[in-house]
Amino acid sequence: MNKIKIAIVDDHQLFRDGIHSLLSKHQEFEIVISAEDGKAFLEKLNEGNHPEILLLDLTMPEMNGFEVLERLKKKYPKIKTIAISMHDDGNYIMQATRGGAHGYLLKNTDEDELLKAIYTVLSGNKYFNTEISQRMINIISLEGVSPKKLSPKEMEILVLIAKGHTTKEIAQKLFISTRTVETHRNNMMKKLEVKNTPELINKAAQLNLI
Amino acid sequence: MNKIKIAIVDDHQLFRDGIHSLLSKHQEFEIVISAEDGKAFLEKLNEGNHPEILLLDLTMPEMNGFEVLERLKKKYPKIKTIAISMHDDGNYIMQATRGGAHGYLLKNTDEDELLKAIYTVLSGNKYFNTEISQRMINIISLEGVSPKKLSPKEMEILVLIAKGHTTKEIAQKLFISTRTVETHRNNMMKKLEVKNTPELINKAAQLNLI
DNA sequence: AAAAGTATCCGTATTTATACGGATGCCAGG
DNA sequence: CCTGGCATCCGTATAAATACGGATACTTTT
């Protein structure tokens, strides 16, 4: 029967080798691509040997995992990506999932879980273990009903507030009226669904905005 | 000549195997212990075969890396530990360093760096690469001149402030006077060397206090 | 073309935080 | 035993944030 074609993209050879040797113990897998960054991977893809499953590191030089996801979505939508990352931060997981990942694993995953993830995704489902799901749920609940992005000016003011500046100081620093600062702060509070400034800073920190 | 005796402690076999096979390529190393948690490691230590270098994961069940460090400090001070962790957070690094680690590596380390770390620590120096050092410096500068811990009551009030409660609400919730809340808040601001409450929350988030 | 978002700014009023000072009593550390 | 930390609470005053409402003009999105 046909082997399951796997690609590995990770800038650390130690990890690629580890995954490679683990999967090589299983006859049903064939590693068709092993690349050290997104750019090299996409070049090898163009040569025609397509995987069904991609094990993709997110933090890489040259072209990171998010950019790879974006390209794959357009050019090779049938390839199913399992993100593998050092980062257990919920914001990271959400970004990868929104970017099209079919699964998410931490780099400390074990053999059993890796296999389970591959088979789950191969069968058409998503694979996110309990811990990963919890972190996603946490971020989703933090984001609130309708997650909104802060505008550039809001971000600028948010950072200054977090640094301890008062509305008056910020107004002077940015050459705008104190009322303008107040309005921006109020708008941010509404967007992030918080009641006051300490809670705004806390939420921004949790959402990795600052 | 004598081989360099190495121990590996990590709850993920994939990682232990990876390190094992990497080091096995080098004749000068001998892996004398490979354990999946601190407890198993200490038991094997008691059997008498001591490593010079310990590669130690920090997050493990049963007995985590910090507890191992603490035990080693007392019973086997000659063993030099290189912490290997998923976590690049400065607070983690500081905790491991204060706990006695002679070096710190992320789990995405490569072969060259792993070897460099081992030899550096073996020669009596500490090994922290540029990125790790930067994060330590960042935390040190965040902690300020004389880092102080917050008292249990202060922590309790800090969490409530971060959740958006006012001084009045916190006083009612904890059955204390608003002046008490004000005093605690003021003390925290002094301890963390910040000018106001938003900066307090921001700094607490950066120091992973909330 | 219309609607929404962004950035700007205002008046008035109340609530909240901050600032300066002070205090007592208990407990742990030196 | 003395010192310092912790937890408690106070008076008075000022500064800052929040709350309610409003506005214009430009840019982006629908």
Coordinates of C-alpha atoms (C1' of nucleotides) in Angstrom, one line a residue:
Chain A
M1 CA 0.0 0.0 0.0
N2 CA 1.0 3.6 -0.5
K3 CA 3.2 5.2 2.1
I4 CA 2.2 8.3 3.9
K5 CA 4.3 11.1 2.5
I6 CA 5.7 13.5 5.1
A7 CA 7.7 16.7 4.9
I8 CA 9.7 18.2 7.7
V9 CA 10.7 21.8 7.9
D10 CA 12.8 23.0 10.8
D11 CA 16.0 25.0 11.0
H12 CA 17.4 22.7 13.7
Q13 CA 19.0 19.6 12.3
L14 CA 19.0 17.9 15.7
F15 CA 15.2 18.1 15.7
R16 CA 14.8 17.1 12.0
D17 CA 17.1 14.2 12.6
G18 CA 15.1 13.2 15.7
I19 CA 11.8 13.3 13.9
H20 CA 13.4 11.5 10.9
S21 CA 14.7 8.6 12.9
L22 CA 11.5 8.3 14.8
L23 CA 9.4 8.1 11.7
S24 CA 11.8 5.9 9.9
K25 CA 11.0 3.2 12.4
H26 CA 7.6 3.0 10.9
Q27 CA 7.3 1.5 7.4
E28 CA 4.2 3.4 6.6
F29 CA 5.9 6.7 6.4
E30 CA 8.1 8.2 3.7
I31 CA 9.9 11.4 4.3
V32 CA 9.9 13.1 0.9
I33 CA 11.2 16.5 2.0
S34 CA 13.5 17.6 4.8
A35 CA 14.2 21.3 4.7
E36 CA 15.8 23.8 7.0
D37 CA 13.6 26.7 6.2
G38 CA 10.5 27.7 4.3
K39 CA 12.3 28.9 1.2
A40 CA 14.2 25.7 0.7
F41 CA 11.0 23.7 1.3
L42 CA 9.0 25.6 -1.2
E43 CA 11.7 25.1 -3.8
K44 CA 11.7 21.4 -3.2
L45 CA 7.9 21.4 -3.5
N46 CA 8.2 22.9 -6.9
E47 CA 10.2 19.9 -8.0
G48 CA 7.1 17.9 -7.7
N49 CA 7.3 15.5 -4.8
H50 CA 4.4 16.6 -2.6
P51 CA 3.8 15.4 1.0
E52 CA 0.4 14.8 2.4
I53 CA 1.5 16.0 5.9
L54 CA 3.9 18.8 6.7
L55 CA 5.6 19.0 10.1
L56 CA 6.4 22.7 10.3
D57 CA 8.4 24.7 12.7
L58 CA 7.1 28.2 13.2
T59 CA 10.2 30.1 14.1
M60 CA 12.8 29.9 11.3
P61 CA 15.0 32.4 9.6
E62 CA 14.6 33.3 6.0
M63 CA 10.9 32.4 5.8
N64 CA 9.1 31.5 9.0
G65 CA 6.3 29.0 9.5
F66 CA 3.5 31.6 9.2
E67 CA 4.7 32.7 5.8
V68 CA 4.9 29.1 4.7
L69 CA 1.4 28.5 5.9
E70 CA 0.2 31.5 3.9
R71 CA 1.9 30.2 0.7
L72 CA 0.6 26.7 1.1
K73 CA -2.9 27.9 1.6
K74 CA -2.8 29.4 -1.9
K75 CA -0.6 27.1 -3.9
Y76 CA -0.9 23.7 -2.2
P77 CA -4.1 23.6 -0.2
K78 CA -4.2 19.8 0.0
I79 CA -1.0 19.7 2.1
K80 CA -2.0 19.5 5.7
T81 CA 0.2 21.2 8.1
I82 CA 0.9 20.3 11.7
A83 CA 2.7 23.2 13.4
I84 CA 5.5 22.2 15.7
S85 CA 6.8 24.9 18.0
M86 CA 8.6 25.7 21.1
H87 CA 6.0 28.2 22.0
D88 CA 3.1 27.2 24.2
D89 CA 1.7 30.7 24.3
G90 CA -2.0 30.8 23.3
N91 CA -1.5 33.7 21.0
Y92 CA 1.0 31.7 19.0
I93 CA -1.3 28.8 18.8
M94 CA -4.2 31.0 17.7
Q95 CA -2.1 32.6 15.0
A96 CA -1.0 29.3 13.6
T97 CA -4.5 27.9 13.7
R98 CA -5.9 31.0 12.0
G99 CA -3.1 30.7 9.5
G100 CA -4.4 27.3 8.5
A101 CA -2.6 24.7 10.6
H102 CA -4.5 21.5 11.0
G103 CA -2.7 20.6 14.2
Y104 CA -0.3 22.0 16.8
L105 CA 2.4 20.2 18.7
L106 CA 5.0 21.4 21.1
K107 CA 8.6 20.4 20.4
N108 CA 8.6 18.3 23.5
T109 CA 6.0 16.0 22.0
D110 CA 6.5 12.3 22.3
E111 CA 6.3 9.5 19.7
D112 CA 2.8 8.4 20.6
E113 CA 1.5 11.9 20.3
L114 CA 3.3 12.6 17.1
L115 CA 1.8 9.5 15.5
K116 CA -1.6 10.3 16.8
A117 CA -1.4 13.8 15.4
I118 CA -0.4 12.6 12.0
Y119 CA -3.1 10.0 11.8
T120 CA -5.8 12.4 13.1
V121 CA -4.9 15.1 10.6
L122 CA -4.6 12.5 7.8
S123 CA -8.1 11.4 8.5
G124 CA -9.4 14.9 8.0
N125 CA -9.6 16.1 11.5
K126 CA -7.6 18.7 13.5
Y127 CA -5.2 17.6 16.2
F128 CA -4.9 19.8 19.3
N129 CA -4.3 18.1 22.6
T130 CA -6.0 19.1 25.8
E131 CA -3.3 21.5 27.0
I132 CA -3.1 23.2 23.6
S133 CA -6.9 23.5 23.4
Q134 CA -7.0 25.0 26.9
R135 CA -4.6 27.7 25.9
M136 CA -6.6 28.5 22.8
I137 CA -9.8 28.6 24.8
N138 CA -8.1 30.9 27.2
I139 CA -7.1 33.3 24.5
I140 CA -10.5 33.1 22.8
S141 CA -12.2 34.1 26.1
L142 CA -9.7 36.8 26.6
E143 CA -10.3 38.2 23.2
G144 CA -14.0 38.6 24.0
V145 CA -17.1 38.6 21.8
S146 CA -15.7 40.3 18.8
P147 CA -11.9 40.6 18.8
K148 CA -10.8 43.9 17.5
K149 CA -7.3 45.1 16.6
L150 CA -6.0 48.3 18.1
S151 CA -5.1 51.1 15.7
P152 CA -1.5 52.3 15.4
K153 CA -2.2 55.3 17.5
E154 CA -3.9 53.3 20.1
M155 CA -0.9 51.0 20.3
E156 CA 1.4 53.9 20.6
I157 CA -0.6 55.3 23.5
L158 CA -1.0 51.8 25.1
V159 CA 2.7 51.4 25.3
L160 CA 3.1 54.7 26.9
I161 CA 0.4 54.0 29.4
A162 CA 2.1 50.7 30.3
K163 CA 5.3 52.6 30.8
G164 CA 3.7 54.6 33.5
H165 CA 3.0 57.9 31.7
T166 CA -0.1 59.9 32.6
T167 CA -2.6 61.2 30.1
K168 CA -1.1 64.6 30.4
E169 CA 2.5 63.4 29.8
I170 CA 1.4 61.4 26.8
A171 CA -0.4 64.4 25.3
Q172 CA 2.7 66.4 25.7
K173 CA 4.9 63.7 24.3
L174 CA 2.8 63.2 21.2
F175 CA 1.8 66.8 20.7
I176 CA -1.9 66.1 21.0
S177 CA -4.6 67.1 23.4
T178 CA -5.2 65.3 26.6
R179 CA -8.8 64.8 25.4
T180 CA -7.4 62.9 22.4
V181 CA -5.5 60.6 24.7
E182 CA -8.6 60.1 26.8
T183 CA -10.6 59.2 23.8
H184 CA -8.1 56.7 22.6
R185 CA -7.8 55.1 26.0
N186 CA -11.6 54.9 26.2
N187 CA -11.8 53.3 22.8
M188 CA -9.2 50.7 23.7
M189 CA -11.1 49.9 26.9
K190 CA -14.2 49.3 24.9
K191 CA -12.4 47.2 22.2
L192 CA -10.8 44.9 24.8
E193 CA -13.9 44.9 27.0
V194 CA -12.2 46.0 30.3
K195 CA -13.4 48.4 33.0
N196 CA -10.3 50.5 33.7
T197 CA -6.7 51.1 32.8
P198 CA -5.0 48.5 35.0
E199 CA -7.2 45.8 33.5
L200 CA -6.4 47.1 30.0
I201 CA -2.7 46.8 30.6
N202 CA -3.2 43.3 32.1
K203 CA -5.3 42.1 29.2
A204 CA -2.9 43.6 26.7
A205 CA 0.0 41.8 28.3
Q206 CA -2.0 38.5 28.2
L207 CA -2.8 39.0 24.6
N208 CA 0.9 39.8 24.0
L209 CA 0.1 43.3 22.7
I210 CA 2.8 44.8 24.9
Chain B
M1 CA 42.3 9.5 28.0
N2 CA 39.2 9.7 30.2
K3 CA 35.9 10.2 28.6
I4 CA 33.6 13.1 29.7
K5 CA 30.8 11.6 31.7
I6 CA 27.4 13.0 30.8
A7 CA 23.9 12.5 32.3
I8 CA 20.7 13.3 30.6
V9 CA 17.5 14.0 32.4
D10 CA 14.4 14.6 30.4
D11 CA 10.9 13.2 30.4
H12 CA 10.7 13.1 26.6
Q13 CA 12.3 10.1 25.1
L14 CA 12.5 11.6 21.7
F15 CA 14.7 14.4 23.1
R16 CA 16.8 12.0 25.2
D17 CA 17.3 9.8 22.2
G18 CA 18.2 12.8 20.0
I19 CA 20.8 14.0 22.5
H20 CA 22.1 10.5 23.0
S21 CA 22.6 9.8 19.3
L22 CA 24.2 13.2 18.8
L23 CA 26.7 12.8 21.6
S24 CA 27.4 9.2 20.6
K25 CA 29.0 10.4 17.5
H26 CA 31.7 11.9 19.6
Q27 CA 34.2 9.4 21.2
E28 CA 35.1 11.7 24.0
F29 CA 31.6 11.5 25.7
E30 CA 30.2 8.7 27.7
I31 CA 26.6 8.9 28.7
V32 CA 26.5 7.3 32.2
I33 CA 22.9 8.1 33.1
S34 CA 19.8 8.7 31.0
A35 CA 16.7 9.3 33.1
E36 CA 13.2 10.4 32.5
D37 CA 12.7 12.4 35.7
G38 CA 14.6 13.8 38.7
K39 CA 13.6 11.0 41.0
A40 CA 14.9 8.3 38.7
F41 CA 18.1 10.3 38.1
L42 CA 18.9 10.7 41.8
E43 CA 18.3 7.0 42.4
K44 CA 20.8 6.2 39.7
L45 CA 23.2 8.7 41.1
N46 CA 23.1 6.9 44.4
E47 CA 24.4 3.8 42.6
G48 CA 27.7 5.5 42.3
N49 CA 28.2 6.4 38.6
H50 CA 28.6 10.2 38.7
P51 CA 28.6 12.5 35.6
E52 CA 30.6 15.6 35.3
I53 CA 28.0 17.3 33.2
L54 CA 24.2 17.0 33.6
L55 CA 21.9 18.0 30.8
L56 CA 18.7 18.8 32.7
D57 CA 15.2 19.5 31.5
L58 CA 13.4 21.9 33.8
T59 CA 9.8 20.9 33.3
M60 CA 9.3 17.3 34.3
P61 CA 6.7 15.5 36.3
E62 CA 7.5 13.7 39.6
M63 CA 10.5 15.9 40.4
N64 CA 11.2 18.9 38.2
G65 CA 14.5 20.4 37.2
F66 CA 14.5 23.1 39.9
E67 CA 14.1 20.5 42.6
V68 CA 16.9 18.4 41.1
L69 CA 19.2 21.5 41.1
E70 CA 18.4 22.1 44.7
R71 CA 19.3 18.5 45.7
L72 CA 22.5 18.5 43.6
K73 CA 23.7 21.7 45.2
K74 CA 23.7 19.9 48.5
K75 CA 24.6 16.3 47.8
Y76 CA 26.7 16.5 44.6
P77 CA 28.1 20.0 44.2
K78 CA 30.7 18.9 41.7
I79 CA 28.2 18.0 39.1
K80 CA 27.7 20.9 36.7
T81 CA 24.3 21.3 35.3
I82 CA 23.3 22.8 32.0
A83 CA 19.6 23.5 32.0
I84 CA 17.8 22.6 28.8
S85 CA 14.4 24.0 28.5
M86 CA 11.6 24.9 26.1
H87 CA 11.1 28.2 28.0
D88 CA 12.9 31.2 26.7
D89 CA 11.2 33.5 29.3
G90 CA 13.8 35.5 31.3
N91 CA 12.1 34.7 34.6
Y92 CA 12.7 31.0 33.9
I93 CA 16.3 31.5 33.0
M94 CA 16.9 33.6 36.1
Q95 CA 15.3 31.0 38.3
A96 CA 17.5 28.2 36.9
T97 CA 20.6 30.3 37.2
R98 CA 19.8 31.3 40.7
G99 CA 19.2 27.7 41.4
G100 CA 22.7 26.8 40.4
A101 CA 22.7 26.0 36.7
H102 CA 26.1 26.5 35.0
G103 CA 24.5 27.0 31.7
Y104 CA 21.2 27.3 29.9
L105 CA 20.1 26.1 26.5
L106 CA 16.8 26.1 24.7
K107 CA 15.6 22.8 23.4
N108 CA 16.1 24.1 19.8
T109 CA 19.8 24.1 20.4
D110 CA 22.0 22.7 17.7
E111 CA 25.0 20.4 17.8
D112 CA 27.6 23.0 17.7
E113 CA 26.1 25.0 20.5
L114 CA 25.5 21.9 22.7
L115 CA 29.2 20.9 22.4
K116 CA 30.3 24.5 23.0
A117 CA 28.2 24.6 26.1
I118 CA 29.5 21.3 27.4
Y119 CA 33.1 22.3 26.9
T120 CA 32.6 25.8 28.3
V121 CA 31.0 24.5 31.5
L122 CA 33.6 21.7 31.8
S123 CA 36.4 24.2 31.7
G124 CA 34.8 26.0 34.7
N125 CA 32.9 28.8 33.0
K126 CA 29.2 29.4 32.6
Y127 CA 27.5 29.1 29.2
F128 CA 24.7 31.5 28.3
N129 CA 24.5 32.5 24.7
T130 CA 23.7 36.1 23.5
E131 CA 20.0 35.6 23.3
I132 CA 19.7 34.0 26.7
S133 CA 22.0 36.6 28.3
Q134 CA 19.8 39.4 26.8
R135 CA 16.7 37.9 28.5
M136 CA 18.5 37.7 31.8
I137 CA 19.7 41.3 31.5
N138 CA 16.2 42.3 30.7
I139 CA 14.8 40.7 33.8
I140 CA 17.6 42.0 36.0
S141 CA 16.9 45.5 34.8
L142 CA 13.2 45.0 35.3
E143 CA 13.7 43.8 38.8
G144 CA 15.5 47.0 39.7
V145 CA 18.1 47.8 42.3
S146 CA 17.0 45.5 45.0
P147 CA 14.5 43.0 43.9
K148 CA 11.9 42.4 46.5
K149 CA 9.2 39.8 46.8
L150 CA 5.6 40.8 47.2
S151 CA 3.8 39.6 50.4
P152 CA 0.9 37.3 50.2
K153 CA -1.6 40.1 50.8
E154 CA 0.1 42.3 48.2
M155 CA -0.2 39.5 45.7
E156 CA -3.8 39.0 46.5
I157 CA -4.5 42.7 45.9
L158 CA -2.3 42.8 42.8
V159 CA -4.4 40.2 41.2
L160 CA -7.6 42.0 42.0
I161 CA -6.2 45.3 40.6
A162 CA -5.2 43.5 37.4
K163 CA -8.7 42.1 37.1
G164 CA -10.0 45.7 37.1
H165 CA -11.3 46.2 40.6
T166 CA -11.1 49.6 42.2
T167 CA -9.6 50.2 45.6
K168 CA -13.1 50.5 47.0
E169 CA -14.2 47.2 45.5
I170 CA -11.1 45.4 46.8
A171 CA -11.6 46.8 50.3
Q172 CA -15.2 45.5 50.3
K173 CA -14.2 42.2 48.9
L174 CA -11.4 41.5 51.4
F175 CA -13.3 43.2 54.4
I176 CA -10.5 45.7 54.9
S177 CA -10.3 49.5 54.8
T178 CA -9.7 51.3 51.5
R179 CA -6.7 52.9 53.2
T180 CA -5.3 49.4 53.7
V181 CA -5.6 48.7 50.1
E182 CA -4.0 52.1 49.3
T183 CA -1.1 51.3 51.5
H184 CA -0.5 47.9 50.0
R185 CA -0.7 49.3 46.5
N186 CA 1.7 52.1 47.4
N187 CA 4.1 49.6 48.9
M188 CA 4.0 47.4 45.8
M189 CA 4.7 50.4 43.7
K190 CA 7.8 51.2 45.8
K191 CA 9.0 47.6 45.8
L192 CA 8.8 47.3 42.0
E193 CA 10.0 50.9 41.4
V194 CA 7.1 52.1 39.3
K195 CA 5.2 55.4 39.2
N196 CA 1.6 54.3 39.0
T197 CA -0.8 51.4 38.8
P198 CA -0.8 50.7 35.0
E199 CA 3.0 50.5 35.2
L200 CA 2.7 48.2 38.2
I201 CA 0.5 45.8 36.3
N202 CA 2.7 45.9 33.3
K203 CA 5.8 45.1 35.3
A204 CA 4.1 42.4 37.2
A205 CA 3.1 40.8 33.9
Q206 CA 6.7 41.0 32.6
L207 CA 8.0 39.5 35.8
N208 CA 5.4 36.8 35.5
L209 CA 3.8 37.7 38.9
I210 CA 0.3 37.7 37.3
Chain C
dA1 C1' -22.1 55.8 -2.4
dA2 C1' -22.7 54.8 2.2
dA3 C1' -21.0 53.2 6.4
dA4 C1' -17.4 52.5 9.5
dG5 C1' -13.0 53.3 11.3
dT6 C1' -9.4 56.5 12.7
dA7 C1' -7.6 60.7 14.6
dT8 C1' -8.5 64.8 16.3
dC9 C1' -10.8 67.8 20.2
dC10 C1' -14.4 69.8 23.6
dG11 C1' -17.6 70.8 28.4
dT12 C1' -18.9 69.3 32.7
dA13 C1' -19.0 66.3 36.5
dT14 C1' -17.8 62.5 39.5
dT15 C1' -14.9 58.8 40.9
dT16 C1' -10.5 57.1 41.7
dA17 C1' -5.6 57.2 42.4
dT18 C1' -1.7 59.4 44.2
dA19 C1' 0.9 62.1 47.5
dC20 C1' 2.3 63.8 51.7
dG21 C1' 2.3 62.8 56.4
dG22 C1' 1.1 59.8 60.3
dA23 C1' -0.2 55.6 63.5
dT24 C1' -0.5 50.5 66.3
dG25 C1' 0.3 45.6 67.0
dC26 C1' 2.1 41.2 65.7
dC27 C1' 5.7 38.2 64.0
dA28 C1' 10.2 36.9 62.1
dG29 C1' 15.0 37.7 61.6
dG30 C1' 19.5 39.4 63.2
Chain D
dC1 C1' 16.3 42.5 72.7
dC2 C1' 16.2 45.3 68.8
dT3 C1' 15.1 45.9 64.0
dG4 C1' 12.5 45.3 60.1
dG5 C1' 8.6 43.4 57.6
dC6 C1' 3.7 42.7 57.4
dA7 C1' -1.0 44.0 58.0
dT8 C1' -3.9 47.0 59.7
dC9 C1' -5.9 52.1 59.5
dC10 C1' -6.2 57.5 59.5
dG11 C1' -6.4 63.0 57.7
dT12 C1' -5.9 66.2 54.1
dA13 C1' -5.0 67.6 49.6
dT14 C1' -4.1 67.3 44.7
dA15 C1' -3.8 64.9 40.4
dA16 C1' -5.5 61.7 37.3
dA17 C1' -9.0 58.7 35.4
dT18 C1' -13.6 57.8 34.2
dA19 C1' -18.2 59.0 32.7
dC20 C1' -21.6 61.2 30.3
dG21 C1' -22.4 63.8 26.4
dG22 C1' -20.9 66.0 22.0
dA23 C1' -18.2 67.4 17.5
dT24 C1' -15.2 67.6 12.5
dA25 C1' -12.5 65.7 8.8
dC26 C1' -10.2 62.2 6.4
dT27 C1' -9.5 57.3 5.0
dT28 C1' -10.8 52.7 4.5
dT29 C1' -14.1 49.2 3.9
dT30 C1' -18.4 47.4 2.5

